[in-house]
């Protein structure tokens, strides 16, 4: 992989010029000038996901220059390097091969590394299949002989968010099992969970790639304590505790028997791991064949990303447009706005994906970067947002590029039910209306109405428009589509990292936070009860106050 700083490319200089001459052009004008704008700036994926990026502050020239930027930073080589298993995660000395969990793109016979991966993946999938079928069919029983009714996933970050978004978004495909996600060590969360489950009918999945994450281990050990208090005998853990990890040694030390350990590998990054055994909650929830559909959908997106010309490549275009806004317009955030209840938490998932991957300030040449890396990603249910934060979108002083995500069909066995269609049509009317208003505003319409009626408030009612957005219109939320959608964002993140000359697959900032918290934990619990004095005055003061109030409480 070449390490080219984007700002020293010819394309970057061209884009700077483009920005100067283009920054005040209104989207209204662009649509008037080009009648084919919708056709030219949209991509249809598998007839299942339609990506419309015409409501962006771009034209053909800008897209060409952005694509030149991708070319000059050797994105194509980087894609090939990742797919053929080169160790592109340089700072951790690892390959990045989560795509191979979902199927192949390349001829694996030519590549030992990929062949080896395929064997491991097949063994793992087989084990996931038979385990999940046993649990779902009630063959796997708890220690008192009762069937499993509840599954608790104990994990955080990538060992939580991926399975969670999939299970949530694929609710119509779920079986009888109830799912709970324990990520937070906040005791309130823990106690809440205990009230909802019966230990003898609950399966605990300890999901941790490293098996070293403080939050996950604290929760796992506490659950184990509760469990043993009731079950009395350690051997009963075999019916209730499953580990998913790369660290087999620690999983065994915790008390999980070998057969109950599902292995993952160092070439699967935490935030890219839902396709591996970290996806066991998904398999348990929607069944193995649906999980295979997720993999198939993702594999199809892999192929699209690998094979499509950049001009027609959704992840690449998404990445480039975001770079354009973040670096040239200096728009600092991107809002993800699902118009689908099933997808309401997708912004959380995408936050980790984008911000943990590309939230970096050192480039691949080990130099401090002088441009913007990842924007702040945020968002939430679009329809709720309309009555909360959209006012700022429309008339605030900041410009926030948006990803609108909505679906055409709803999951309802009786699609003709009048209220179902009515609700969904109303919901989607808002989806279309918002991106339209953001792009085109209302100046003319309002001006005419207000002037005629002599409304002195008319100036307050103007919406200037020219606010960019992507519309991602999905035919229906299915396992296949969810696989494609998440893979699409993964590849967008990867493309952005490559172009911005960033190592996207480490997270040293987060690692340091983990260490610091462990150190402070030992200070809080210091048996000698010494006053803490090795931090700055604020941190010392806060910890000492915490210790004081803790005793009084
Ligand atoms: O949040 C930091 C992080 O390292 C993520 O990258 C990872 O997904 C999460 O912690 C959990 O890590 P693990 O699966 O090893 O417990």
Coordinates of C-alpha atoms and ligand atoms in Angstrom, one line a residue:
X1 CA 0.0 0.0 0.0
X2 CA 1.4 3.4 -1.0
X3 CA 1.4 6.1 1.7
X4 CA 0.6 9.3 -0.2
X5 CA -0.5 12.4 1.6
X6 CA -3.7 13.5 -0.2
X7 CA -2.8 17.2 0.1
X8 CA 0.3 16.8 -2.1
X9 CA -1.7 15.4 -5.0
X10 CA -2.6 17.3 -8.1
X11 CA -6.2 16.4 -7.6
X12 CA -6.3 18.1 -4.2
X13 CA -5.0 21.3 -5.7
X14 CA -7.6 21.1 -8.4
X15 CA -10.3 20.5 -5.8
X16 CA -9.1 23.6 -3.9
X17 CA -9.7 25.6 -7.1
X18 CA -13.0 23.8 -7.7
X19 CA -14.1 24.8 -4.2
X20 CA -13.3 28.5 -4.7
X21 CA -15.3 28.7 -7.9
X22 CA -18.1 26.4 -6.8
X23 CA -18.7 27.2 -3.1
X24 CA -21.6 29.6 -3.7
X25 CA -23.4 27.7 -6.4
X26 CA -26.9 26.7 -5.4
X27 CA -28.1 23.1 -6.0
X28 CA -31.2 24.6 -7.6
X29 CA -29.0 26.0 -10.4
X30 CA -27.2 22.6 -10.8
X31 CA -30.5 20.8 -11.2
X32 CA -31.8 23.4 -13.7
X33 CA -28.6 23.2 -15.7
X34 CA -28.5 19.4 -15.9
X35 CA -31.8 17.6 -16.5
X36 CA -30.1 14.2 -16.2
X37 CA -28.7 14.9 -12.8
X38 CA -30.7 12.2 -11.0
X39 CA -29.6 9.6 -13.5
X40 CA -26.0 10.7 -13.6
X41 CA -25.5 10.9 -9.9
X42 CA -27.2 7.7 -8.7
X43 CA -26.2 4.1 -8.5
X44 CA -28.5 1.1 -8.3
X45 CA -27.1 -1.8 -6.3
X46 CA -28.6 -5.3 -7.1
X47 CA -32.0 -3.6 -7.5
X48 CA -32.2 -3.6 -3.7
X49 CA -30.4 -0.5 -2.6
X50 CA -30.6 2.7 -4.6
X51 CA -28.0 5.3 -3.8
X52 CA -29.0 8.9 -5.0
X53 CA -26.2 11.4 -4.5
X54 CA -27.5 14.0 -6.8
X55 CA -28.5 16.3 -4.0
X56 CA -24.9 17.1 -3.2
X57 CA -22.8 20.2 -4.0
X58 CA -20.9 18.5 -6.8
X59 CA -20.8 18.4 -10.5
X60 CA -19.2 16.1 -13.0
X61 CA -15.9 18.0 -12.9
X62 CA -15.7 17.8 -9.1
X63 CA -16.5 14.1 -9.2
X64 CA -13.8 13.6 -11.8
X65 CA -11.3 15.4 -9.6
X66 CA -12.4 13.5 -6.5
X67 CA -11.9 10.2 -8.4
X68 CA -8.5 11.5 -9.5
X69 CA -7.7 11.9 -5.8
X70 CA -8.7 8.3 -5.2
X71 CA -6.4 7.3 -8.1
X72 CA -3.5 9.4 -7.1
X73 CA -3.6 8.0 -3.6
X74 CA -3.7 4.4 -5.1
X75 CA -7.0 3.3 -3.7
X76 CA -7.3 0.6 -6.3
X77 CA -4.0 -1.0 -5.2
X78 CA -5.0 -0.7 -1.6
X79 CA -8.3 -2.5 -2.3
X80 CA -6.4 -5.3 -4.0
X81 CA -3.9 -5.5 -1.1
X82 CA -6.7 -5.8 1.4
X83 CA -8.5 -8.5 -0.5
X84 CA -5.5 -10.6 -1.2
X85 CA -4.5 -10.7 2.5
X86 CA -1.5 -8.3 2.7
X87 CA -0.7 -7.0 6.2
X88 CA -2.2 -3.6 5.6
X89 CA -3.0 -3.2 9.3
X90 CA 0.7 -2.1 9.7
X91 CA 0.6 -0.8 13.3
X92 CA -0.7 -4.1 14.5
X93 CA 1.1 -6.3 12.0
X94 CA -2.1 -7.9 10.7
X95 CA -4.0 -8.6 7.6
X96 CA -7.5 -7.2 7.2
X97 CA -9.7 -10.1 6.0
X98 CA -13.2 -9.8 7.4
X99 CA -14.5 -9.8 3.8
X100 CA -13.4 -13.4 3.5
X101 CA -15.8 -14.4 6.2
X102 CA -18.7 -13.7 3.8
X103 CA -17.5 -15.6 0.8
X104 CA -14.9 -15.3 -1.9
X105 CA -14.2 -12.7 -4.6
X106 CA -10.8 -13.9 -5.7
X107 CA -9.5 -17.3 -6.8
X108 CA -8.4 -18.6 -3.5
X109 CA -6.5 -21.5 -5.0
X110 CA -3.7 -19.1 -5.9
X111 CA -3.3 -17.8 -2.4
X112 CA -2.3 -19.9 0.6
X113 CA -3.4 -17.3 3.2
X114 CA -6.9 -17.2 1.7
X115 CA -7.1 -21.0 1.4
X116 CA -6.2 -21.3 5.0
X117 CA -8.8 -18.7 6.0
X118 CA -11.5 -20.5 4.0
X119 CA -10.8 -23.7 5.9
X120 CA -11.0 -22.0 9.3
X121 CA -14.2 -20.1 8.3
X122 CA -15.9 -23.2 7.1
X123 CA -15.2 -25.1 10.3
X124 CA -16.4 -22.1 12.4
X125 CA -19.6 -21.7 10.3
X126 CA -20.3 -25.5 10.7
X127 CA -20.0 -25.2 14.5
X128 CA -22.1 -22.0 14.6
X129 CA -24.8 -23.8 12.6
X130 CA -25.1 -26.9 14.8
X131 CA -24.9 -24.9 18.0
X132 CA -27.5 -22.5 17.0
X133 CA -29.9 -25.2 15.8
X134 CA -29.5 -27.1 19.0
X135 CA -30.4 -24.0 21.0
X136 CA -33.3 -22.9 18.8
X137 CA -34.8 -26.3 18.6
X138 CA -34.5 -26.8 22.4
X139 CA -32.0 -29.7 22.2
X140 CA -29.5 -27.6 24.1
X141 CA -30.8 -27.3 27.7
X142 CA -30.0 -25.4 30.8
X143 CA -28.6 -27.2 33.8
X144 CA -32.1 -27.9 35.2
X145 CA -33.2 -29.5 31.9
X146 CA -35.2 -26.5 30.8
X147 CA -35.0 -25.0 27.3
X148 CA -33.1 -21.8 26.7
X149 CA -35.4 -18.8 26.5
X150 CA -33.0 -15.9 26.8
X151 CA -29.6 -15.0 25.4
X152 CA -27.3 -12.4 27.0
X153 CA -24.5 -11.0 24.9
X154 CA -21.8 -9.7 27.2
X155 CA -19.5 -7.6 25.1
X156 CA -18.8 -4.0 24.1
X157 CA -17.8 -2.0 21.0
X158 CA -17.6 -4.3 18.0
X159 CA -18.5 -7.2 20.2
X160 CA -21.8 -5.6 20.8
X161 CA -22.9 -3.1 18.2
X162 CA -22.7 -5.3 15.1
X163 CA -24.9 -8.1 16.5
X164 CA -27.2 -5.6 18.1
X165 CA -27.9 -3.6 15.0
X166 CA -28.5 -6.8 13.0
X167 CA -30.9 -8.3 15.5
X168 CA -32.7 -5.0 15.9
X169 CA -33.1 -4.4 12.2
X170 CA -34.1 -7.9 11.4
X171 CA -36.8 -8.2 14.0
X172 CA -39.4 -9.7 11.6
X173 CA -37.0 -12.7 11.1
X174 CA -36.5 -13.4 14.8
X175 CA -37.6 -16.6 16.5
X176 CA -38.8 -17.1 20.1
X177 CA -35.5 -16.4 21.8
X178 CA -35.2 -13.1 23.8
X179 CA -32.0 -11.1 23.5
X180 CA -30.2 -8.9 25.9
X181 CA -27.1 -6.9 25.4
X182 CA -24.9 -6.2 28.4
X183 CA -22.2 -3.8 27.4
X184 CA -22.2 -1.2 30.1
X185 CA -20.7 -1.9 33.5
X186 CA -23.0 0.5 35.1
X187 CA -24.6 -1.5 37.8
X188 CA -28.1 -0.1 36.9
X189 CA -27.8 -1.8 33.6
X190 CA -26.6 -5.0 35.2
X191 CA -29.4 -5.0 37.8
X192 CA -32.0 -4.3 35.2
X193 CA -30.9 -7.3 33.2
X194 CA -31.0 -9.6 36.2
X195 CA -34.6 -8.7 36.8
X196 CA -35.5 -9.8 33.3
X197 CA -33.9 -13.2 33.1
X198 CA -34.0 -16.6 34.8
X199 CA -30.5 -18.0 35.2
X200 CA -31.5 -21.6 34.5
X201 CA -33.0 -20.7 31.0
X202 CA -30.4 -18.2 30.0
X203 CA -27.4 -18.5 27.7
X204 CA -24.5 -16.1 28.3
X205 CA -22.3 -15.3 25.4
X206 CA -19.0 -13.7 26.4
X207 CA -18.0 -11.9 23.3
X208 CA -14.5 -10.4 23.4
X209 CA -11.9 -10.6 20.8
X210 CA -9.1 -10.0 23.3
X211 CA -10.9 -11.4 26.4
X212 CA -9.2 -8.5 28.2
X213 CA -11.7 -5.8 28.0
X214 CA -12.5 -4.5 31.5
X215 CA -16.2 -3.8 31.0
X216 CA -16.8 -7.3 29.5
X217 CA -14.8 -9.2 32.0
X218 CA -16.3 -7.3 35.0
X219 CA -19.8 -8.1 33.7
X220 CA -18.9 -11.7 32.9
X221 CA -17.3 -12.4 36.3
X222 CA -20.3 -10.9 38.1
X223 CA -22.8 -12.9 36.1
X224 CA -20.7 -16.0 36.8
X225 CA -20.9 -15.3 40.5
X226 CA -24.7 -14.9 40.4
X227 CA -25.0 -18.0 38.3
X228 CA -22.8 -20.1 40.7
X229 CA -24.7 -18.9 43.7
X230 CA -27.8 -20.4 42.2
X231 CA -26.4 -23.4 40.3
X232 CA -23.9 -24.3 43.0
X233 CA -21.7 -26.4 40.8
X234 CA -19.1 -25.1 38.3
X235 CA -19.9 -27.9 35.8
X236 CA -23.3 -26.4 35.2
X237 CA -21.6 -23.5 33.5
X238 CA -21.1 -25.8 30.5
X239 CA -24.8 -25.4 29.7
X240 CA -24.8 -21.7 30.0
X241 CA -21.5 -20.0 29.2
X242 CA -20.2 -19.6 25.7
X243 CA -17.1 -17.6 24.8
X244 CA -16.3 -16.0 21.5
X245 CA -12.7 -14.9 21.4
X246 CA -9.2 -15.0 19.9
X247 CA -7.8 -15.5 23.4
X248 CA -8.6 -19.2 24.1
X249 CA -6.4 -19.3 27.1
X250 CA -8.2 -16.5 29.0
X251 CA -11.6 -17.9 28.0
X252 CA -10.7 -21.3 29.5
X253 CA -9.3 -19.6 32.6
X254 CA -12.6 -17.9 33.0
X255 CA -14.3 -21.3 33.1
X256 CA -15.6 -21.9 29.6
X257 CA -15.0 -25.4 28.4
X258 CA -13.2 -25.8 25.1
X259 CA -16.2 -27.0 23.1
X260 CA -18.1 -23.9 24.1
X261 CA -15.4 -21.6 22.8
X262 CA -15.8 -20.1 19.3
X263 CA -12.6 -18.8 17.8
X264 CA -12.1 -15.6 16.0
X265 CA -8.8 -14.5 14.5
X266 CA -6.5 -11.5 14.5
X267 CA -7.3 -10.7 10.9
X268 CA -10.9 -9.7 12.0
X269 CA -11.0 -6.2 13.4
X270 CA -13.4 -5.8 16.4
X271 CA -15.7 -3.3 14.6
X272 CA -15.7 -5.5 11.5
X273 CA -16.4 -8.8 13.3
X274 CA -20.2 -9.4 13.1
X275 CA -19.5 -11.7 10.1
X276 CA -17.5 -14.0 12.4
X277 CA -18.5 -16.0 15.4
X278 CA -19.1 -12.6 17.1
X279 CA -22.3 -12.9 15.0
X280 CA -23.5 -15.9 17.0
X281 CA -26.3 -13.8 18.6
X282 CA -27.5 -13.1 15.1
X283 CA -27.5 -16.7 14.1
X284 CA -29.3 -17.6 17.3
X285 CA -31.9 -14.9 16.7
X286 CA -32.7 -15.3 13.0
X287 CA -31.3 -18.8 12.2
X288 CA -28.3 -19.9 10.2
X289 CA -29.9 -19.7 6.7
X290 CA -30.8 -16.0 7.3
X291 CA -27.3 -15.4 8.6
X292 CA -25.9 -16.9 5.4
X293 CA -28.1 -14.4 3.5
X294 CA -26.5 -11.6 5.5
X295 CA -23.1 -12.9 4.4
X296 CA -24.3 -13.2 0.8
X297 CA -25.5 -9.6 0.7
X298 CA -22.2 -8.4 2.1
X299 CA -20.3 -10.6 -0.4
X300 CA -22.2 -9.0 -3.2
X301 CA -21.3 -5.6 -1.9
X302 CA -17.6 -6.8 -1.7
X303 CA -17.8 -7.7 -5.3
X304 CA -19.4 -4.4 -6.3
X305 CA -16.6 -2.5 -4.4
X306 CA -13.8 -4.7 -5.8
X307 CA -15.0 -4.7 -9.4
X308 CA -16.9 -1.4 -10.1
X309 CA -15.4 1.5 -11.7
X310 CA -15.0 4.3 -9.1
X311 CA -17.6 6.3 -10.9
X312 CA -20.2 3.7 -10.2
X313 CA -18.8 2.5 -6.9
X314 CA -21.1 3.4 -4.0
X315 CA -18.5 3.1 -1.1
X316 CA -15.9 5.1 -3.1
X317 CA -18.3 7.8 -4.0
X318 CA -19.6 8.1 -0.5
X319 CA -16.1 8.3 0.9
X320 CA -15.1 11.0 -1.7
X321 CA -18.1 13.2 -1.1
X322 CA -17.5 13.1 2.6
X323 CA -13.9 14.1 2.1
X324 CA -15.0 16.9 -0.1
X325 CA -17.3 18.4 2.6
X326 CA -15.0 17.7 5.5
X327 CA -11.9 19.1 4.0
X328 CA -13.0 21.8 1.5
X329 CA -16.3 23.1 2.8
X330 CA -15.2 22.3 6.4
X331 CA -18.5 20.8 7.3
X332 CA -17.5 18.9 10.4
X333 CA -20.3 16.4 11.0
X334 CA -22.4 13.9 9.0
X335 CA -25.8 12.9 10.2
X336 CA -27.2 9.5 9.6
X337 CA -31.0 9.6 9.5
X338 CA -32.9 6.3 9.3
X339 CA -36.6 6.5 8.3
X340 CA -37.2 3.0 9.5
X341 CA -37.8 1.9 13.0
X342 CA -35.7 -1.2 12.5
X343 CA -32.6 0.9 11.7
X344 CA -33.1 3.4 14.5
X345 CA -29.7 2.6 16.1
X346 CA -27.6 2.4 12.9
X347 CA -26.0 5.7 13.8
X348 CA -24.4 4.1 16.9
X349 CA -23.0 1.3 14.8
X350 CA -21.6 3.8 12.2
X351 CA -20.1 6.0 14.8
X352 CA -17.7 3.2 15.9
X353 CA -17.1 2.1 12.4
X354 CA -16.1 5.6 11.1
X355 CA -14.8 7.4 14.1
X356 CA -12.8 4.5 15.6
X357 CA -11.3 3.6 12.2
X358 CA -10.5 7.0 10.9
X359 CA -10.5 9.3 13.9
X360 CA -6.7 9.7 13.7
X361 CA -4.2 12.6 13.5
X362 CA -1.1 10.8 12.4
X363 CA -0.7 9.6 8.8
X364 CA 0.8 6.4 7.4
X365 CA 4.1 8.2 7.0
X366 CA 4.0 8.7 10.8
X367 CA 3.5 12.5 10.4
X368 CA 0.9 14.7 12.0
X369 CA -1.8 15.4 9.5
X370 CA -2.7 18.9 8.6
X371 CA -6.2 18.2 7.1
X372 CA -9.4 16.7 8.4
X373 CA -9.7 12.9 9.0
X374 CA -13.1 11.6 9.9
X375 CA -16.1 13.8 10.5
X376 CA -18.2 13.5 13.6
X377 CA -20.9 11.0 12.8
X378 CA -24.2 11.2 14.6
X379 CA -27.9 11.0 14.0
X380 CA -31.0 9.1 15.0
X381 CA -34.5 8.3 13.8
X382 CA -35.2 10.8 11.1
X383 CA -38.9 11.3 11.9
X384 CA -38.1 12.0 15.6
X385 CA -35.2 14.2 14.6
X386 CA -37.6 16.3 12.6
X387 CA -39.2 17.4 15.8
X388 CA -35.9 17.9 17.6
X389 CA -32.8 18.8 15.7
X390 CA -33.8 19.4 12.1
X391 CA -34.6 23.0 12.8
X392 CA -30.9 23.6 12.9
X393 CA -30.5 21.7 9.6
X394 CA -32.9 23.9 7.9
X395 CA -32.1 27.3 9.3
X396 CA -29.1 27.0 11.6
X397 CA -25.7 28.5 10.8
X398 CA -24.1 25.1 10.4
X399 CA -24.3 22.8 7.4
X400 CA -24.7 19.1 8.1
X401 CA -24.5 16.7 5.2
X402 CA -27.0 13.9 5.8
X403 CA -27.5 10.2 4.9
X404 CA -31.2 9.6 4.6
X405 CA -31.9 5.9 4.8
X406 CA -35.4 4.6 4.1
X407 CA -37.2 1.5 2.7
X408 CA -40.0 1.1 0.2
X409 CA -41.6 -2.0 1.7
X410 CA -42.5 -2.8 5.3
X411 CA -42.5 -6.1 7.1
X412 CA -46.1 -6.9 7.5
X413 CA -47.7 -10.1 6.4
X414 CA -50.7 -8.1 5.3
X415 CA -49.3 -5.3 3.2
X416 CA -52.8 -4.3 2.2
X417 CA -53.8 -3.4 5.7
X418 CA -54.8 0.2 5.2
X419 CA -53.1 1.5 8.3
X420 CA -49.7 -0.2 7.5
X421 CA -49.4 1.3 4.1
X422 CA -50.8 4.6 5.3
X423 CA -48.2 4.8 8.1
X424 CA -45.3 3.9 5.9
X425 CA -46.4 6.2 3.1
X426 CA -46.6 9.1 5.5
X427 CA -43.2 8.2 7.0
X428 CA -41.6 8.1 3.6
X429 CA -43.3 11.3 2.5
X430 CA -41.2 12.9 5.2
X431 CA -38.1 11.1 3.9
X432 CA -38.6 12.7 0.5
X433 CA -39.7 16.0 1.7
X434 CA -36.8 16.6 4.0
X435 CA -34.1 16.0 1.5
X436 CA -36.0 18.1 -1.0
X437 CA -36.4 21.1 1.3
X438 CA -32.8 20.8 2.5
X439 CA -31.6 21.0 -1.1
X440 CA -33.9 23.6 -2.5
X441 CA -35.3 25.5 0.4
X442 CA -38.4 27.5 0.0
X443 CA -37.2 31.0 -0.8
X444 CA -39.3 31.6 -3.9
X445 CA -42.5 30.1 -2.6
X446 CA -42.4 31.7 0.8
X447 CA -41.4 35.1 -0.6
X448 CA -44.4 35.2 -2.9
X449 CA -46.8 34.0 -0.3
X450 CA -45.4 36.3 2.4
X451 CA -45.1 39.4 0.3
X452 CA -48.6 39.0 -0.9
X453 CA -50.0 38.7 2.6
X454 CA -47.7 41.4 3.9
X455 CA -46.4 39.1 6.6
X456 CA -43.6 40.9 8.3
X457 CA -42.2 37.7 9.6
X458 CA -41.5 36.3 6.2
X459 CA -37.8 36.7 6.6
X460 CA -37.9 34.2 9.5
X461 CA -39.8 31.7 7.3
X462 CA -37.2 31.5 4.6
X463 CA -35.3 28.3 4.1
X464 CA -32.3 28.9 1.9
X465 CA -31.6 25.3 1.0
X466 CA -28.3 24.2 -0.6
X467 CA -27.9 21.6 2.2
X468 CA -26.5 18.4 0.9
X469 CA -27.7 14.8 1.4
X470 CA -27.5 11.3 0.1
X471 CA -30.6 9.3 -0.1
X472 CA -30.3 5.5 0.4
X473 CA -33.6 4.0 -0.7
X474 CA -33.8 0.3 0.2
X475 CA -36.4 -2.0 -1.4
X476 CA -37.0 -3.9 1.8
X477 CA -34.9 -4.5 5.0
X478 CA -33.9 -8.2 4.6
X479 CA -30.9 -10.1 5.9
X480 CA -29.3 -9.8 2.4
X481 CA -29.8 -6.1 2.3
X482 CA -28.5 -5.6 5.8
X483 CA -25.4 -7.4 4.8
X484 CA -25.0 -5.2 1.8
X485 CA -25.7 -2.0 3.7
X486 CA -23.2 -2.6 6.5
X487 CA -20.5 -3.8 4.0
X488 CA -21.2 -0.6 2.0
X489 CA -20.4 1.6 5.0
X490 CA -17.4 -0.6 5.9
X491 CA -15.9 -0.1 2.4
X492 CA -16.7 3.6 2.5
X493 CA -14.7 3.8 5.8
X494 CA -11.8 1.8 4.3
X495 CA -11.7 4.0 1.1
X496 CA -11.7 7.1 3.2
X497 CA -8.8 5.9 5.4
X498 CA -6.8 4.9 2.3
X499 CA -7.3 8.3 0.6
X500 CA -6.6 10.2 3.8
X501 CA -3.4 8.2 4.3
X502 CA -4.6 6.8 7.7
X503 CA -4.2 3.5 9.3
X504 CA -7.9 2.6 9.7
X505 CA -7.6 -0.7 11.6
X506 CA -6.0 0.3 14.9
X507 CA -7.4 2.2 17.8
X508 CA -4.5 3.3 20.1
X509 CA -6.5 6.2 21.5
X510 CA -9.1 3.8 22.9
X511 CA -6.4 1.4 24.1
X512 CA -4.8 4.1 26.2
X513 CA -8.1 5.0 27.8
X514 CA -8.6 1.3 28.8
X515 CA -5.1 1.3 30.6
X516 CA -5.8 4.6 32.3
X517 CA -9.1 3.5 33.7
X518 CA -7.5 0.3 35.1
X519 CA -4.8 2.4 36.8
X520 CA -7.3 4.7 38.4
X521 CA -9.4 1.7 39.5
X522 CA -6.4 0.6 41.5
X523 CA -6.0 4.1 43.0
X524 CA -9.7 4.2 44.0
X525 CA -9.4 0.8 45.7
X526 CA -6.0 1.4 47.3
X527 CA -6.0 -0.5 50.6
X528 CA -3.8 2.1 52.2
X529 CA -6.4 4.8 51.3
X530 CA -3.7 7.2 50.3
X531 CA -4.7 10.5 48.7
X532 CA -4.3 10.4 45.0
X533 CA -1.7 12.9 43.8
X534 CA -0.1 11.7 40.6
X535 CA -2.6 13.4 38.1
X536 CA -3.3 17.0 37.3
X537 CA -5.1 18.9 40.0
X538 CA -8.6 18.4 38.5
X539 CA -8.3 14.7 38.1
X540 CA -6.7 14.3 41.6
X541 CA -9.4 16.5 43.0
X542 CA -12.2 14.5 41.4
X543 CA -10.9 11.1 42.4
X544 CA -10.2 12.2 46.0
X545 CA -13.7 13.6 46.2
X546 CA -15.1 10.4 44.8
X547 CA -13.2 8.4 47.4
X548 CA -14.4 10.6 50.2
X549 CA -18.1 10.6 49.2
X550 CA -17.9 6.8 48.6
X551 CA -17.1 6.2 52.3
X552 CA -19.8 8.6 53.6
X553 CA -22.4 7.0 51.4
Ligands
LIG1 O1 -13.6 0.1 22.1 C1 -12.3 -0.3 21.8 C2 -12.3 -1.7 21.4 O2 -11.0 -2.1 21.3 C3 -13.0 -2.0 20.1 O3 -12.2 -1.8 19.0 C4 -13.5 -3.3 20.3 O4 -14.6 -3.6 19.4 C5 -14.0 -3.3 21.7 O5 -13.0 -2.5 22.3 C6 -14.1 -4.6 22.4 O6 -13.0 -5.3 22.4 P1 -13.0 -6.9 22.7 O7 -13.8 -7.5 21.7 O8 -11.6 -7.3 22.6 O9 -13.6 -7.0 24.1

